[in-house]
Coordinates of C-alpha atoms and ligand atoms in Angstrom, one line a residue:
X89 CA 82.1 66.8 96.4
X90 CA 84.2 64.1 98.1
X91 CA 87.8 64.7 99.3
X92 CA 89.9 61.8 98.0
X93 CA 93.5 62.6 99.2
X94 CA 94.7 62.8 95.6
X95 CA 96.8 65.3 93.8
X96 CA 95.4 66.9 90.7
X97 CA 97.8 66.9 87.8
X98 CA 96.2 68.3 84.8
X99 CA 93.0 66.5 84.3
X100 CA 94.1 63.4 86.3
X101 CA 93.7 62.6 90.0
X102 CA 97.0 61.1 91.1
X103 CA 97.6 59.3 94.4
X104 CA 101.1 60.3 95.7
X105 CA 103.1 57.3 96.7
X106 CA 106.0 58.9 98.6
X107 CA 104.3 58.8 102.0
X108 CA 101.1 60.4 103.4
X109 CA 100.0 63.3 105.4
X110 CA 96.8 64.2 107.2
X111 CA 95.3 67.5 108.2
X112 CA 95.1 68.2 111.9
X113 CA 92.2 70.0 113.6
X114 CA 94.2 72.6 115.6
X115 CA 91.3 73.1 118.0
X116 CA 91.3 69.4 119.1
X117 CA 94.5 68.0 117.7
X118 CA 92.3 65.4 116.0
X119 CA 93.6 63.9 112.8
X120 CA 91.2 64.5 109.9
X121 CA 90.4 62.0 107.2
X122 CA 91.2 61.2 104.5
X123 CA 94.9 61.0 104.4
X124 CA 96.7 62.5 101.4
X125 CA 99.3 60.8 99.3
X126 CA 102.5 62.7 99.1
X127 CA 104.0 63.3 95.7
X128 CA 107.6 63.0 94.5
X129 CA 109.9 64.2 91.7
X130 CA 108.0 62.4 89.0
X131 CA 104.8 64.2 89.9
X132 CA 106.5 67.6 89.9
X133 CA 108.0 66.7 86.5
X134 CA 104.6 65.7 85.2
X135 CA 102.8 68.9 86.4
X136 CA 105.6 71.2 85.2
X137 CA 105.8 69.5 81.8
X138 CA 102.0 69.8 81.3
X139 CA 102.2 73.5 82.4
X140 CA 104.9 74.2 79.9
X141 CA 102.9 72.4 77.1
X142 CA 99.9 74.5 78.0
X143 CA 101.6 77.8 78.1
X144 CA 101.6 79.0 74.5
X145 CA 98.0 78.0 73.9
X146 CA 96.7 79.4 77.2
X147 CA 98.5 82.7 77.0
X148 CA 97.0 83.4 73.6
X149 CA 93.4 82.7 74.7
X150 CA 91.2 85.7 74.2
X151 CA 90.3 88.1 77.1
X152 CA 86.8 86.8 77.1
X153 CA 87.9 83.2 77.3
X154 CA 90.1 83.9 80.3
X155 CA 87.6 86.1 82.0
X156 CA 84.9 83.5 81.7
X157 CA 87.3 80.8 83.0
X158 CA 87.9 83.0 86.1
X159 CA 84.2 83.6 86.6
X160 CA 83.5 79.9 86.4
X161 CA 86.0 79.2 89.2
X162 CA 84.2 81.8 91.3
X163 CA 80.8 80.2 90.6
X164 CA 82.2 76.8 91.4
X165 CA 83.7 77.9 94.7
X166 CA 80.3 79.3 95.8
X167 CA 78.6 76.1 94.6
X168 CA 80.7 74.1 97.1
X169 CA 78.5 75.7 99.7
X170 CA 78.9 74.8 103.3
X171 CA 81.1 71.8 102.5
X172 CA 84.0 74.1 101.8
X173 CA 83.4 76.3 104.8
X174 CA 83.1 73.3 107.2
X175 CA 86.3 71.7 105.9
X176 CA 88.3 74.9 106.0
X177 CA 87.1 75.5 109.6
X178 CA 88.1 72.0 110.7
X179 CA 91.6 72.4 109.1
X180 CA 92.3 76.0 110.2
X181 CA 90.4 76.5 113.4
X182 CA 89.1 79.7 111.9
X183 CA 85.4 80.5 112.6
X184 CA 82.9 79.8 109.9
X185 CA 81.8 83.4 109.8
X186 CA 85.3 84.6 109.1
X187 CA 85.7 81.9 106.4
X188 CA 82.4 83.0 104.7
X189 CA 83.8 86.5 104.5
X190 CA 87.1 85.1 103.1
X191 CA 85.2 83.1 100.5
X192 CA 83.4 86.3 99.4
X193 CA 86.8 87.9 99.1
X194 CA 88.1 85.0 97.0
X195 CA 85.2 85.2 94.7
X196 CA 85.3 89.0 94.3
X197 CA 89.1 88.7 93.6
X198 CA 88.4 86.2 90.7
X199 CA 85.7 88.6 89.4
X200 CA 87.9 91.6 89.6
X201 CA 90.6 89.9 87.6
X202 CA 87.9 88.9 85.0
X203 CA 87.3 92.7 84.5
X204 CA 91.0 93.4 84.5
X205 CA 91.5 90.9 81.6
X206 CA 88.5 92.2 79.7
X207 CA 89.7 95.8 80.1
X208 CA 93.1 94.9 78.6
X209 CA 95.0 97.9 80.1
X210 CA 97.3 95.4 81.8
X211 CA 98.8 94.7 78.3
X212 CA 100.3 98.2 78.3
X213 CA 99.8 98.4 74.5
X214 CA 102.1 101.2 73.3
X215 CA 102.8 102.3 69.7
X216 CA 105.6 104.6 68.4
X217 CA 105.1 105.4 64.7
X218 CA 108.0 105.0 62.3
X219 CA 109.8 108.2 61.4
X220 CA 111.4 107.3 58.1
X221 CA 112.5 110.8 57.2
X222 CA 114.1 111.6 60.6
X223 CA 117.9 111.3 60.7
X224 CA 118.6 108.8 62.0
X225 CA 115.2 107.2 61.0
X226 CA 113.0 105.5 63.6
X227 CA 111.4 102.1 63.1
X228 CA 107.8 101.3 63.8
X229 CA 107.9 100.1 67.5
X230 CA 105.0 98.4 69.3
X231 CA 105.0 97.1 72.9
X232 CA 102.7 94.7 74.7
X233 CA 103.1 92.7 77.8
X234 CA 103.0 88.9 77.6
X235 CA 102.7 86.2 80.2
X236 CA 105.9 85.1 81.9
X237 CA 105.4 81.4 81.9
X238 CA 104.3 78.7 84.4
X239 CA 104.2 79.9 88.0
X240 CA 104.7 77.9 91.2
X241 CA 102.3 79.0 93.9
X242 CA 102.8 78.3 97.6
X243 CA 99.5 78.9 99.4
X244 CA 99.4 80.6 102.8
X245 CA 98.2 78.9 106.0
X246 CA 96.4 82.0 107.3
X247 CA 94.1 82.4 104.3
X248 CA 93.0 78.9 103.3
X249 CA 90.8 80.4 100.6
X250 CA 91.9 83.9 99.6
X251 CA 95.6 83.2 99.6
X252 CA 95.6 79.6 98.7
X253 CA 94.7 77.4 95.7
X254 CA 92.4 79.9 94.0
X255 CA 93.8 82.9 96.0
X256 CA 95.3 86.2 95.0
X257 CA 98.6 84.8 93.6
X258 CA 96.9 82.0 91.6
X259 CA 94.3 84.3 90.1
X260 CA 96.7 87.0 89.1
X261 CA 98.9 84.5 87.3
X262 CA 96.0 82.8 85.6
X263 CA 94.7 86.2 84.5
X264 CA 98.1 87.1 83.1
X265 CA 98.0 83.9 81.0
X266 CA 100.3 81.8 83.1
X267 CA 99.6 78.2 83.9
X268 CA 100.0 77.5 87.7
X269 CA 101.4 74.6 89.7
X270 CA 100.2 75.0 93.2
X271 CA 101.8 73.3 96.2
X272 CA 99.0 72.7 98.7
X273 CA 99.7 74.1 102.2
X274 CA 99.9 71.0 104.4
X275 CA 97.7 72.6 107.0
X276 CA 94.6 72.5 104.7
X277 CA 95.0 69.8 102.1
X278 CA 91.2 69.0 102.0
X279 CA 90.2 72.6 101.4
X280 CA 92.9 72.7 98.7
X281 CA 91.5 69.7 97.0
X282 CA 88.0 71.0 97.0
X283 CA 89.0 74.3 95.4
X284 CA 91.5 72.5 93.1
X285 CA 88.7 70.3 91.7
X286 CA 86.7 73.4 90.9
X287 CA 89.6 74.8 88.9
X288 CA 90.3 71.4 87.3
X289 CA 86.6 71.3 86.2
X290 CA 86.7 74.8 84.9
X291 CA 89.8 74.1 82.8
X292 CA 87.9 71.2 81.2
X293 CA 84.6 73.0 80.7
X294 CA 86.4 75.9 79.0
X295 CA 88.4 73.6 76.7
X296 CA 91.7 74.9 78.0
X297 CA 94.9 72.8 77.9
X298 CA 95.0 70.5 81.0
X299 CA 98.3 71.8 82.2
X300 CA 96.9 75.2 83.0
X301 CA 96.4 73.9 86.6
X302 CA 97.9 71.3 88.8
X303 CA 97.8 70.8 92.6
X304 CA 100.6 69.0 94.3
X305 CA 101.0 67.6 97.8
X306 CA 104.5 67.6 99.3
X307 CA 105.6 67.3 102.9
X308 CA 109.2 68.6 102.9
X309 CA 111.2 71.7 102.1
X310 CA 112.9 69.7 99.4
X311 CA 109.6 69.2 97.6
X312 CA 109.0 72.9 97.3
X313 CA 112.6 73.6 96.3
X314 CA 112.5 70.9 93.6
X315 CA 109.3 72.6 92.2
X316 CA 111.0 76.0 92.2
X317 CA 114.1 74.4 90.5
X318 CA 112.1 72.9 87.6
X319 CA 113.2 74.6 84.3
X320 CA 109.6 75.0 83.2
X321 CA 108.8 77.3 86.2
X322 CA 109.3 81.0 85.4
X323 CA 108.2 82.7 88.6
X324 CA 107.2 81.9 92.2
X325 CA 104.5 83.3 94.4
X326 CA 104.7 82.6 98.1
X327 CA 103.1 83.8 101.4
X328 CA 104.5 82.5 104.7
X329 CA 107.5 82.7 106.9
X330 CA 110.6 84.9 106.2
X331 CA 112.7 81.8 106.5
X332 CA 110.7 79.9 103.9
X333 CA 110.6 82.9 101.5
X334 CA 114.3 83.4 101.8
X335 CA 115.0 79.7 101.1
X336 CA 112.9 79.8 98.0
X337 CA 114.6 83.0 96.8
X338 CA 118.0 81.3 97.2
X339 CA 116.8 78.3 95.2
X340 CA 115.4 80.5 92.5
X341 CA 118.6 82.6 92.3
X342 CA 120.8 79.5 92.1
X343 CA 119.0 78.0 89.1
X344 CA 120.9 78.0 85.8
X345 CA 118.1 80.4 84.7
X346 CA 117.3 82.5 87.8
X347 CA 113.6 83.5 88.2
X348 CA 111.7 86.0 90.2
X349 CA 110.2 85.1 93.6
X350 CA 107.3 87.2 94.8
X351 CA 107.3 86.3 98.5
X352 CA 105.2 88.0 101.1
X353 CA 106.8 87.3 104.5
X354 CA 106.9 89.2 107.8
X355 CA 106.3 92.6 109.2
X356 CA 104.9 94.4 112.3
X357 CA 102.7 97.2 110.7
X358 CA 103.6 100.2 112.9
X359 CA 100.9 102.5 114.1
X360 CA 101.9 106.0 115.2
X361 CA 99.5 107.6 117.7
X362 CA 100.1 111.3 117.2
X363 CA 99.8 113.5 120.3
X364 CA 96.7 115.5 119.7
X365 CA 94.6 112.5 118.4
X366 CA 95.8 110.5 121.4
X367 CA 94.9 113.2 123.9
X368 CA 91.4 113.4 122.4
X369 CA 90.6 109.7 121.8
X370 CA 93.0 107.6 123.9
X371 CA 90.3 105.2 125.2
X372 CA 88.5 104.9 121.8
X373 CA 91.7 104.1 120.0
X374 CA 92.8 101.7 122.7
X375 CA 89.6 99.6 122.4
X376 CA 89.8 99.6 118.6
X377 CA 93.4 98.6 118.7
X378 CA 92.7 95.5 120.8
X379 CA 89.8 94.5 118.5
X380 CA 92.2 94.8 115.5
X381 CA 95.0 93.0 117.3
X382 CA 92.8 90.0 118.1
X383 CA 91.0 89.8 114.8
X384 CA 91.5 86.3 113.2
X385 CA 93.6 85.5 116.3
X386 CA 96.1 88.1 115.1
X387 CA 97.1 85.8 112.2
X388 CA 96.9 88.5 109.6
X389 CA 99.9 89.9 107.8
X390 CA 98.4 93.4 108.6
X391 CA 98.2 92.8 112.3
X392 CA 99.1 95.9 114.4
X393 CA 102.3 94.5 115.9
X394 CA 103.8 97.9 116.9
X395 CA 102.4 101.0 118.5
X396 CA 104.5 104.2 118.8
X397 CA 103.4 107.1 120.9
X398 CA 104.8 109.9 123.2
X399 CA 104.9 109.0 126.9
X400 CA 102.5 110.9 129.2
X401 CA 98.9 110.8 130.5
X402 CA 97.2 110.1 127.1
X403 CA 99.4 107.1 126.5
X404 CA 98.7 105.9 130.1
X405 CA 95.0 106.1 129.3
X406 CA 95.4 104.3 126.0
X407 CA 97.4 101.5 127.8
X408 CA 94.8 101.2 130.6
X409 CA 92.0 100.9 128.2
X410 CA 93.9 98.4 126.1
X411 CA 94.7 96.4 129.2
X412 CA 91.1 96.3 130.3
X413 CA 89.8 95.3 126.8
X414 CA 92.5 92.7 126.3
X415 CA 91.8 90.9 129.6
X416 CA 88.3 90.1 128.4
X417 CA 89.5 88.6 125.0
X418 CA 89.0 84.9 124.8
X419 CA 92.0 82.7 123.9
X420 CA 91.9 81.9 120.2
X421 CA 92.9 78.8 118.3
X422 CA 96.0 79.3 116.1
X423 CA 96.2 77.7 112.7
X424 CA 98.7 74.9 113.3
X425 CA 100.6 73.3 116.2
X426 CA 103.8 74.7 114.6
X427 CA 102.5 78.3 114.5
X428 CA 101.2 77.9 118.1
X429 CA 104.6 76.7 119.3
X430 CA 106.4 79.6 117.4
X431 CA 103.9 82.1 119.1
X432 CA 104.6 80.8 122.6
X433 CA 108.3 80.9 122.0
X434 CA 108.1 84.4 120.6
X435 CA 106.1 85.7 123.6
X436 CA 108.4 84.1 126.1
X437 CA 111.5 85.4 124.5
X438 CA 110.1 88.9 124.2
X439 CA 108.9 88.9 127.8
X440 CA 112.4 88.1 128.9
X441 CA 114.0 91.0 127.1
X442 CA 115.4 93.6 129.5
X443 CA 113.5 96.8 129.3
X444 CA 110.3 95.1 128.0
X445 CA 107.3 94.5 130.3
X446 CA 104.0 92.7 129.7
X447 CA 101.2 95.2 129.8
X448 CA 98.3 92.8 129.5
X449 CA 97.3 89.3 128.4
X450 CA 94.0 87.9 127.2
X451 CA 92.2 84.9 128.7
X452 CA 93.8 81.5 128.9
X453 CA 92.2 78.3 127.8
X454 CA 93.2 74.7 128.3
X455 CA 92.7 73.8 124.7
X456 CA 95.2 72.7 122.0
X457 CA 96.7 75.6 120.0
X458 CA 94.9 78.2 122.2
X459 CA 96.8 81.5 122.4
X460 CA 96.6 84.3 124.9
X461 CA 96.7 87.7 123.2
X462 CA 99.7 89.6 124.6
X463 CA 100.7 93.3 124.6
X464 CA 104.2 94.4 125.7
X465 CA 105.5 97.8 126.5
X466 CA 109.0 99.3 126.1
X467 CA 110.8 102.6 125.7
X468 CA 112.3 103.9 122.5
X469 CA 115.9 103.4 123.7
X470 CA 115.3 99.7 124.2
X471 CA 113.5 99.3 120.9
X472 CA 116.2 101.1 119.0
X473 CA 118.9 98.8 120.5
X474 CA 117.1 95.4 120.4
X475 CA 116.9 94.0 117.0
X476 CA 114.6 91.2 118.0
X477 CA 111.8 93.7 118.8
X478 CA 111.5 94.6 115.2
X479 CA 110.6 91.0 114.2
X480 CA 107.1 89.7 113.8
X481 CA 105.6 87.3 116.4
X482 CA 102.9 85.7 114.2
X483 CA 99.6 85.8 116.3
X484 CA 97.8 88.2 118.6
X485 CA 100.9 90.0 120.0
X486 CA 101.9 93.6 119.9
X487 CA 104.5 96.0 121.4
X488 CA 103.9 99.6 122.5
X489 CA 106.9 101.9 122.3
X490 CA 106.9 105.0 124.5
X491 CA 108.9 107.9 123.1
X492 CA 110.2 110.8 125.2
X493 CA 109.7 113.3 122.4
X494 CA 109.1 113.7 118.7
X495 CA 112.7 113.2 117.8
X496 CA 112.6 109.7 119.3
X497 CA 109.4 109.0 117.4
X498 CA 111.1 110.0 114.2
X499 CA 114.1 107.8 115.1
X500 CA 111.9 104.8 115.7
X501 CA 110.3 105.4 112.3
X502 CA 113.7 105.6 110.7
X503 CA 114.8 102.4 112.5
X504 CA 111.9 100.3 111.1
X505 CA 112.5 97.6 108.4
X506 CA 110.2 97.2 105.5
X507 CA 106.5 97.0 106.2
X508 CA 103.2 96.2 104.4
X509 CA 101.5 99.0 106.1
X510 CA 102.1 102.1 108.4
X511 CA 99.3 103.9 110.1
X512 CA 99.0 107.4 111.4
X513 CA 96.3 108.2 114.0
X514 CA 96.0 112.0 113.8
X515 CA 94.0 115.1 114.1
X516 CA 94.5 118.4 112.3
X517 CA 96.7 119.6 115.1
X518 CA 99.1 116.7 114.4
X519 CA 99.7 117.5 110.7
X520 CA 103.1 119.1 111.3
X521 CA 104.5 115.9 112.9
X522 CA 102.7 113.8 110.3
X523 CA 104.5 115.8 107.5
X524 CA 107.8 114.8 109.1
X525 CA 106.8 111.1 109.4
X526 CA 105.3 110.7 106.0
X527 CA 108.5 110.8 103.9
X528 CA 110.1 108.3 106.2
X529 CA 107.1 105.9 106.1
X530 CA 106.9 106.2 102.3
X531 CA 110.4 104.6 102.3
X532 CA 109.3 101.9 104.7
X533 CA 105.8 100.7 103.7
X534 CA 103.6 99.7 100.8
X535 CA 100.4 101.3 102.2
X536 CA 100.1 104.3 104.5
X537 CA 96.8 104.7 106.3
X538 CA 95.3 107.5 108.3
X539 CA 92.8 107.0 111.2
X540 CA 92.0 103.4 110.5
X541 CA 93.3 99.9 111.0
X542 CA 95.2 98.1 108.3
X543 CA 93.4 94.7 108.5
X544 CA 90.9 95.4 105.7
X545 CA 93.0 94.9 102.5
X546 CA 90.5 96.0 99.9
X547 CA 90.8 94.0 96.6
X548 CA 90.7 96.9 94.2
X549 CA 92.7 98.8 91.6
X550 CA 94.7 101.1 93.8
X551 CA 95.5 98.6 96.6
X552 CA 99.2 97.9 97.3
X553 CA 99.9 94.9 99.5
X554 CA 103.7 94.7 99.4
X555 CA 106.6 96.7 100.7
X556 CA 110.4 96.7 101.2
X557 CA 112.1 93.6 102.7
X558 CA 111.2 91.7 104.9
X559 CA 107.5 92.5 104.2
X560 CA 108.0 91.2 100.7
X561 CA 110.9 90.1 98.4
X562 CA 110.1 92.7 95.8
X563 CA 108.8 96.1 96.9
X564 CA 107.9 97.1 93.3
X565 CA 104.9 94.9 93.2
X566 CA 101.6 94.1 95.1
X567 CA 100.2 90.8 96.1
X568 CA 96.6 92.1 96.2
X569 CA 94.6 94.1 93.8
X570 CA 94.6 94.6 90.0
X571 CA 98.3 95.5 89.8
X572 CA 99.2 92.0 91.2
X573 CA 98.9 90.8 87.6
X574 CA 102.1 92.8 86.7
X575 CA 104.2 90.3 88.6
X576 CA 103.5 87.7 85.9
X577 CA 104.0 89.7 82.8
X578 CA 107.0 91.0 80.8
X579 CA 107.2 93.5 78.0
X580 CA 108.0 92.6 74.4
X581 CA 108.7 95.2 71.8
X582 CA 107.9 94.4 68.1
X583 CA 110.0 96.3 65.6
X584 CA 108.8 96.7 62.0
X585 CA 106.5 93.7 62.2
X586 CA 104.3 93.2 59.1
X587 CA 100.6 93.5 59.8
X588 CA 100.1 89.8 59.1
X589 CA 102.3 89.0 62.2
X590 CA 101.2 91.8 64.5
X591 CA 99.5 90.7 67.8
X592 CA 95.8 91.8 67.8
X593 CA 96.3 94.2 70.7
X594 CA 98.8 96.3 68.6
X595 CA 97.2 96.1 65.2
X596 CA 96.3 99.3 63.3
X597 CA 92.7 100.2 63.7
X598 CA 92.7 99.0 67.4
X599 CA 90.5 96.0 66.8
X600 CA 90.3 95.2 70.6
X601 CA 89.3 98.9 71.3
X602 CA 92.0 99.3 74.0
X603 CA 93.2 102.4 75.6
X604 CA 96.7 102.5 74.1
X605 CA 99.7 104.9 74.3
X606 CA 100.3 106.1 70.8
X607 CA 103.3 108.4 70.3
X608 CA 103.2 109.3 73.9
X609 CA 99.4 110.1 74.1
X610 CA 96.9 107.8 75.9
X611 CA 94.1 107.3 73.3
X612 CA 91.3 105.0 72.4
X613 CA 92.6 104.4 68.9
Ligands
NAP920 P1 105.9 78.5 106.1 O1 106.5 77.6 107.1 O2 106.8 79.5 105.5 O3 105.3 77.5 104.9 C1 104.6 78.1 103.8 C2 104.8 77.1 102.6 O4 106.2 77.2 102.2 C3 104.6 75.7 102.9 O5 104.0 75.1 101.8 C4 105.9 75.1 103.2 O6 106.0 73.8 102.9 C5 106.8 75.9 102.2 N1 108.1 76.1 102.7 C6 108.5 76.6 104.0 N2 109.8 76.7 104.1 C7 110.3 76.2 103.0 C8 111.7 75.9 102.5 N3 112.7 76.2 103.3 N4 111.8 75.4 101.3 C9 110.8 75.1 100.5 N5 109.5 75.3 100.9 C10 109.3 75.8 102.1 O7 104.6 79.2 106.7 P2 103.4 78.7 107.6 O8 103.5 77.2 107.7 O9 102.2 79.2 106.9 O10 103.6 79.4 108.9 C11 104.8 79.4 109.6 C12 105.2 80.8 110.0 O11 105.1 81.7 108.8 C13 104.3 81.5 111.0 O12 104.6 81.2 112.3 C14 104.6 83.0 110.6 O13 105.7 83.4 111.3 C15 104.8 83.0 109.2 N6 103.6 83.4 108.4 C16 103.5 84.7 108.1 C17 102.4 85.2 107.4 C18 102.2 86.6 107.1 O14 101.2 87.0 106.5 N7 103.1 87.5 107.5 C19 101.4 84.3 106.9 C20 101.6 82.9 107.2 C21 102.7 82.5 107.9 P3 106.9 72.7 103.6 O15 106.9 73.0 105.1 O16 106.3 71.4 103.3 O17 108.2 72.8 103.0

């Protein structure tokens, strides 16, 4: 499949005429061909209008139709073979092996949502029988969830496959019955076009209305804000910087019809090394921590950016091991020159904060966008009084906070802002302290892990990838896993509808054979 540099608006390939942009290989700073035409207001208008026109027909497709559509996208992505992997590697600087794993994740995500759609539980079908003789009487009430409407999706730079054109946000919206208008991330437009063409072809092959999917190319904040402002758009999904997420939230809130923005932004994923576990396994944990920190050049939203432990000999051993392991880590290529610049700035500013010292750095490399992994150390008093230390430095950077006692550790936990994850490294002898930390961390994070590292975000039914601000804009939802579909649904209650008008999921006799809540009981009837 050739990359053309066109946008995909419904079934058309459209050359943007408002300028051009090119992907840059971050490892070499080489400009990649072809260049891409940048779209304008007319293209946003066209894509959003088509999405609006597609909505009613698409949202009422059967579960089987939508599931087969999602599975066809998965098959199409695999069929792109090495072409997709090579292009994504050129545009992102990520190694092919990592991208092959990411492709597997993308495909399994699509297949998971096919099962979610077939299963039908996401509809939340609920029936309350009429009580005509009760005083006052009760009507027949039936609830199902319906799709919200067309969704604007902003792909992430750090997952060019799994959080981009056919990534978690797109697939959850499509599964819910929402058409999507995707803004390609300017760092990987070629990867976006390849995957976009697969979706475009699947739309045609499954006889779906063309507006179910469009892929736009824009090169300014204004472009994204115009997309979010379009009246046809009913929700936004975003992964990226806190600044970008907040800007889109403001735009969405200022519309004449405000809409929800599901933005995954920034956090530092605290890891608490509890005293007994640290005294038993300091070196082992230190090595594993450095491996987790440098995975994908630290460009993961679950990166272990903060370590909290009690000062003393076990923490010294942990630091010594981490220092030794980090010194051997090769410099890694960051995703874009912009991200590289932000990383260098963040490292420099943190290193200059009074009370913070640099524990260790990885190897240097005289290559464009190469980043030295960096670990800083500070004390709890400095952490608690320096707001900047609670902010993410996107890339392979982390801060160790040494606490004088358990009270300080609890104070650091209480001081944290919202997080995607919080981790406890513990042994049985640490359970009393863990019991004190757990209720605090429940208030702070979307996922709490024990004796592991947060980087593996399983795509499954129970996963939560979200958390209080600034980790995400809406802590009530998840960006990964089956429950991600809930973001793009809303409940509708049908009161005293005649059988002839009743949606199939709510009809007497349960023709779709769904598990439904009938008069408060969960039943297959
Ligand atoms: P980004 O700058 O937030 O951009 C993400 C997308 O949002 C792009 O399509 C961008 O397009 C758009 N956008 C950004 N600001 C906008 C605004 N004010 N109005 C409208 N649209 C806007 O993210 P990035 O380029 O991927 O990376 C930059 C930084 O984001 C990183 O250094 C890191 O701090 C953070 N980041 C965090 C995570 C995480 O998982 N925690 C992941 C990726 C990035 P335009 O630039 O064309 O407007």
